[in-house]
Structure formats: C-alpha cells, structure tokens
Amino acid sequence: MEPILKVTDLSKSFSRAGKNEFFAVDHVSFEVMPGEILGIVGESGSGKSTIAKLITRQIDATTGTIEIDGQDITKLTGRQLIPVYAKVQMVFQTPAGSFDPRRTLGDGICESLRNKGISKVEREAKARGLLEQCGLSSEFLERYPHQVSGGQCQRAAIARALMCDPRILIFDEATSALDVTVQKQIIELLQQLQREKKLAYLFICHNLALVQQFCDKVLVLYDGKIVEYGLPDDVILYPQSEYARRLVDAIF
Amino acid sequence: MNETVTVRVQKVKKNGIKARLIFFLILVAVLLLVTIFADKIVPYDPYAQDLSLSRLPPSASHWMGTDQYGRDVFSRVVVGAQTSVFSTLALVGVISVFGTIVGTLCGYYGGALDSIVMRISDVCLAFPGLVFALAIAALLGGGVSNAVIALAVISWPKYARVARSQTLALKNGPFVSAARLSGSSSMQMILRHILPNIIGPILVTAMLDIGTMMMELAGLSFLGLGAQPPTAEWGNMMSGGRSMLQTYPWLVLSPGFAIFLTVVIFNLLGDTVRDYMDPKNSRAR
Ligand SMILES: Nc1ncnc2c1ncn2[C@@H]1O[C@H](COP(=O)(O)OP(=O)(O)OP(=O)(O)O)[C@@H](O)[C@H]1O
Ligand SMILES: [Mg+2]
C-alpha cells in the first residue's frame, strides 16, 4: 500500500535580520499510511505548525519533497493545488481566525463544495449532518464567527475540513479548546471516519495521554528536528532522547 | 441567557448606528435631489444679469443677496452644487475604484508590479498635492474636467495604499488560507474574502475624502484653474467675491457655507459608515 503522505528531508528556514538563517523545520522525513494516525508532539516553537503549513503548501519548503497520494506537490502553484486540497485538509490552530468575519460559518463550511459546483441544498444538507456529528445544531450555519465560542468554532472548523471528504486531515492542536466530553465525541467521530473511509490523520497535540490512546505512531519534535519516532507506548514508556524523557517526566 | 443579553445589547447598539446611518443617508439624498433638480427649484435664473439689482444684501426676495452683476446668489449657490457635488463624486468614485483595484492586486500578487506601482505612488504622495494638481491643471488648461483629472492623478495612491496594506494583512491570515484550502482560486479569494473585508476602511476613506476633494476642487476653481466664470461653482464664486469680503460678505459666505454644509454632511456620513462597517457591531444581514 502506498503512503497517503510522504515527507522526505523537509526543511524550512527563516532568515532573520542580522542573524544567521534558522531552521524552524530541520530535515524531517516521515510517512503516513491511509487510515493511520500520526501524532506530533513538541514544545511551543518546535516547528509543528510550520510542518502543517508546509504540507498544505501555505508556505514554500526550503528543501525536501512532499508527496500526497503518490503525487509530488512540493512545486505546485495556484490552480494546480486545487485538486490536492480535495485530498488534504487542515484544521487551523486558531479556528476563530480561520473563518471570514464577514461570512457565516455555513458559508465557510460549504465553501469547498460551492467551489466544486455542488448545489446549495445539497451542500447545506451535508454541512448540517457534519455539524450534528461534531455536536453542533444546524442553527450554527447562520452564525458569524464572533458569535460563537472558541470550542464551537473549533468544531465548525473540523466540520469544514471534513466537508470535501479528504484522505488525510491535519489537526493543529484542534481539540485544545474542547472539554473532555466534546473531545471524546470528536475523537469517536474521527475514529469512525478512520474505520469507514480509511481517513488518515496528522494529529498535532500537547496532550500525551490523548496521543497514547488515539495515535498509531508518534513523532517528537525538538528544535525542528525529529528526536523520537515510533509507537506511542514505546516513545512514552521508553523515551530514547533526553528531550523526550523530560517531556514525559513533566507530564506523568 | 447571557448570550441573548449580549446579542440584545449588540442589537440596540446596532440599531442606534443604523438610525444614524439612515438619518445621514436621507440628508445626502436630499442634497443630491436638490442638486439634480437645481435648475427646476431655483427662484431666479442664476445667470440673468440685472445691474440695477447689483449687490443687494440678503432679504426676503433674495435670501443670500445678489452679486455685482445683480444675479441671485441663492440661485447660483443651488445650481453651483451641480458642478461642485457631481464633479467631486465623480472624482472620488474614480480614484477610489481605481486605487482599490490597483492596491489590492499589488498587495495580493506583490512582485515587480507592486514595486513599480508603489514607487509611482511614493512620487505622487511626496509632492504637496495641490501644487502638483496646479501644475497638471495649468498644463491641461482651465475647466472642471481638467481639474478633476489633475486631482485624480495625484489622489488615487491614497486608496491604493489603504487597499494594499489591508490586503497584505489579510492574505496570509488564516481565513484566506482556509479559503485557499477550500479550493478557491485567487480571483475568488480576492472577490469573496479580501475585498469585502477591506471595503469598509476604503469606503470610510472615500466618504471622508469627499469633503477634502470638494475643497481642493473649489480651491482650484478659486485659483482660476477649475470651473471658469460665469459658471456657477462654489470655489469660483468665492473667488469672484473675495475682494468684496468686507463690504459684501454674503458673496463669499454663501458659497462658503454651502461647501461647509456639504463637507460636514459627508464627513458625518463617513464616520457613521465606519461604525456601521465595524464587524464587531454587525449582526446577521
Ligand atoms: N514567518 C516566520 N518568520 C520567522 N520565524 C518564524 C515564522 N513562522 C514561524 N517561525 C518560527 O519558527 C519556529 C516554529 O514555529 P511554529 O509555529 O511551527 O511552532 P509550533 O511548534 O507550532 O509552536 P506552538 O506549539 O506554540 O504552536 C518558531 O521559533 C517561530 O518563531
Ligand atoms: Mg503551532
């Protein structure tokens, strides 16, 4: 079976005025198989969001390649990326900011299907179903981003990411604002989609317990580099690197 | 419960702004109606000279007195609105649309286009506006349309700057990225997400600019580079009366008051539109 996401030797450097360029993501390689859940943990500033932005081509890579479903997307631009975004979707770290303040959540959620030319009735029906599954009533379709709570917005963002039936979904700390019961409901929804549609996840998360329970593999990032990569139980119970040991110690 | 209270507070605040907006829109509508039908409603022919009536002070029959040729000043002020208001609106309309398009494209695409356009606009903004406009108007010769062209040439960069900086602030923001991930093309992103979010500040700039532009146009006419006599135009009328300011003050004060009133109405409308456009005050359309 081919990996749905394959990242090879990926890095991103930012040049800072007066200083040497610095690598926010430093030559990382990993892959995700269909239906697999890869957790990414690491302290603030370790480059997690940068990896997510690289994979979704919001920023350009300095080195390395990104393959989605066997297609190299590292150099694609503009319209070429549109079909790619039918396969890879992302839930942003700042869900409130990821909805247009002048448009309703419904507009945002339905936008991908609207761009595909699917009728309003059809796309709204689908949006209602997904909102329901994320624990929100369909009334939220009419709300504006500033009229909903952080957690509600996060769930709307999850619904939006699921609208176009992606193959891999990237979560950038997308369950951080949810209380445990809603979080459980979302995780169950994700697991169900994983079983039924072989949906794969890249799950950026600070919650090691959640990672241990939910992810098939975990990758520990430190200073832009991968310091651990393996089964969650192995990484959490027998951390190899100094940083991972401290991370685990700090939590358990 | 709490939520309904907040929503209600927002609604009340919103309704206040809406009432204000409607009030000023009505004022502007009245102003425009008067302007459009100026010919029909004036009591006297604004161009009819009668030297026997020269320089009469304001009275019941001549509300704003008469000028040195015996023309009714009130009629001239009302008819003068046609030149002053319409040319100002045309000017602001053209520069705001043009500047916004240019600025948005520069901000969104960047690159060589951006550098070139921004250098041109630097040049325009570096010169004192009216002096530059004077030079252009002098080059093109007198006349209202030439004055409008001169002011347009120097004034569009203001809008390009506003549009560009707003676009830059938005284009890498999460909601534009999210739209891109939803498979939107660049044009869709600009039209659906960027323009609607930057139109507020631009509209406000335009509303507040109406006053400034009206005064600059009047200024050019005052200096003899805009509307030419005997055309009734406010700047030009003030210019004609300026030597008699002490003896026959109504000749200058009447068109001056017309400019003042119009500028104030448009400025207040601009402020209200700004409040109205603020997304924090907005509820479902
Ligand atoms: N556009 C940029 N220019 C310069 N430096 C940047 C830029 N974007 C990110 N960085 C730097 O890259 C590093 C990684 O940032 P990133 O956002 O990926 O961290 P993160 O792991 O997501 O952190 P957090 O858990 O706080 O979200 C940080 O040191 C950050 O300051
Ligand atoms: Mg982050």
Short mmCIF file of C-alpha atoms in Angstrom, two decimals, chain B residues 47-156:
data_model
loop_
_atom_site.label_atom_id
_atom_site.label_comp_id
_atom_site.label_asym_id
_atom_site.label_seq_id
_atom_site.Cartn_x
_atom_site.Cartn_y
_atom_site.Cartn_z
CA TYR B 47 -27.15 83.63 -14.99
CA ALA B 48 -29.59 86.54 -15.55
CA GLN B 49 -27.77 89.81 -15.01
CA ASP B 50 -29.54 92.96 -13.86
CA LEU B 51 -27.16 95.69 -12.83
CA SER B 52 -29.94 97.66 -11.16
CA LEU B 53 -30.14 94.86 -8.56
CA SER B 54 -26.38 94.77 -8.01
CA ARG B 55 -25.03 93.87 -4.54
CA LEU B 56 -28.30 93.77 -2.64
CA PRO B 57 -27.96 92.43 0.89
CA PRO B 58 -29.88 89.28 1.87
CA SER B 59 -33.60 89.90 2.03
CA ALA B 60 -36.92 88.03 1.76
CA SER B 61 -36.80 88.07 -2.04
CA HIS B 62 -33.05 87.43 -2.36
CA TRP B 63 -32.18 85.06 0.53
CA MET B 64 -28.47 85.37 0.01
CA GLY B 65 -28.45 88.75 -1.63
CA THR B 66 -27.17 89.44 -5.14
CA ASP B 67 -23.70 89.76 -6.65
CA GLN B 68 -22.09 92.60 -8.54
CA TYR B 69 -23.97 91.71 -11.74
CA GLY B 70 -27.26 91.54 -9.88
CA ARG B 71 -27.51 87.72 -10.09
CA ASP B 72 -29.36 85.97 -7.27
CA VAL B 73 -26.69 84.38 -5.05
CA PHE B 74 -29.03 81.75 -3.62
CA SER B 75 -29.90 80.51 -7.09
CA ARG B 76 -26.25 80.44 -8.03
CA VAL B 77 -25.31 78.50 -4.90
CA VAL B 78 -28.02 75.90 -5.56
CA VAL B 79 -27.12 75.50 -9.21
CA GLY B 80 -23.44 75.60 -8.30
CA ALA B 81 -24.00 72.37 -6.37
CA GLN B 82 -24.26 70.59 -9.72
CA THR B 83 -20.70 71.34 -10.65
CA SER B 84 -19.26 71.07 -7.15
CA VAL B 85 -21.07 67.96 -5.91
CA PHE B 86 -21.17 65.94 -9.11
CA SER B 87 -17.58 66.56 -10.08
CA THR B 88 -16.46 65.71 -6.54
CA LEU B 89 -18.48 62.49 -6.51
CA ALA B 90 -17.16 61.52 -9.93
CA LEU B 91 -13.63 62.25 -8.80
CA VAL B 92 -13.87 60.28 -5.57
CA GLY B 93 -15.67 57.43 -7.33
CA VAL B 94 -13.00 57.09 -9.98
CA ILE B 95 -9.98 57.33 -7.68
CA SER B 96 -11.40 55.01 -5.04
CA VAL B 97 -12.32 52.29 -7.51
CA PHE B 98 -9.10 52.59 -9.47
CA GLY B 99 -6.90 52.86 -6.36
CA THR B 100 -8.59 49.90 -4.71
CA ILE B 101 -8.20 47.64 -7.71
CA VAL B 102 -4.56 48.57 -8.15
CA GLY B 103 -3.76 48.35 -4.43
CA THR B 104 -5.48 45.00 -3.95
CA LEU B 105 -3.70 43.44 -6.92
CA CYS B 106 -0.35 44.84 -5.74
CA GLY B 107 -0.87 43.54 -2.23
CA TYR B 108 -2.05 40.15 -3.37
CA TYR B 109 0.44 39.42 -6.12
CA GLY B 110 3.41 41.52 -4.96
CA GLY B 111 6.46 41.32 -7.19
CA ALA B 112 7.52 43.76 -9.88
CA LEU B 113 4.03 45.22 -10.42
CA ASP B 114 3.90 46.07 -6.74
CA SER B 115 7.32 47.74 -6.67
CA ILE B 116 6.63 49.86 -9.73
CA VAL B 117 3.18 51.00 -8.63
CA MET B 118 4.35 51.78 -5.13
CA ARG B 119 7.26 53.89 -6.39
CA ILE B 120 4.84 55.85 -8.59
CA SER B 121 2.57 56.40 -5.65
CA ASP B 122 5.51 57.49 -3.49
CA VAL B 123 6.24 60.17 -6.05
CA CYS B 124 2.59 61.30 -6.04
CA LEU B 125 2.44 61.39 -2.26
CA ALA B 126 5.78 63.13 -1.86
CA PHE B 127 4.63 66.28 -3.68
CA PRO B 128 2.29 68.65 -1.93
CA GLY B 129 -0.93 67.61 -3.61
CA LEU B 130 -2.40 70.91 -4.58
CA VAL B 131 0.85 72.21 -6.06
CA PHE B 132 1.13 69.14 -8.25
CA ALA B 133 -2.52 69.42 -9.24
CA LEU B 134 -1.95 73.08 -10.04
CA ALA B 135 0.87 72.13 -12.38
CA ILE B 136 -1.22 69.50 -14.13
CA ALA B 137 -4.29 71.73 -14.33
CA ALA B 138 -2.18 74.57 -15.70
CA LEU B 139 -0.73 72.19 -18.27
CA LEU B 140 -4.15 70.94 -19.34
CA GLY B 141 -5.76 74.37 -19.17
CA GLY B 142 -8.75 75.51 -17.15
CA GLY B 143 -12.07 73.72 -16.90
CA VAL B 144 -13.80 71.47 -14.41
CA SER B 145 -12.96 68.20 -16.13
CA ASN B 146 -9.27 69.09 -16.29
CA ALA B 147 -9.28 69.98 -12.60
CA VAL B 148 -10.88 66.60 -11.87
CA ILE B 149 -8.24 64.82 -13.93
CA ALA B 150 -5.45 66.73 -12.18
CA LEU B 151 -6.75 65.81 -8.73
CA ALA B 152 -7.39 62.20 -9.78
CA VAL B 153 -3.80 61.78 -10.93
CA ILE B 154 -2.43 62.81 -7.56
CA SER B 155 -5.10 61.31 -5.30
CA TRP B 156 -5.52 57.65 -6.28
#
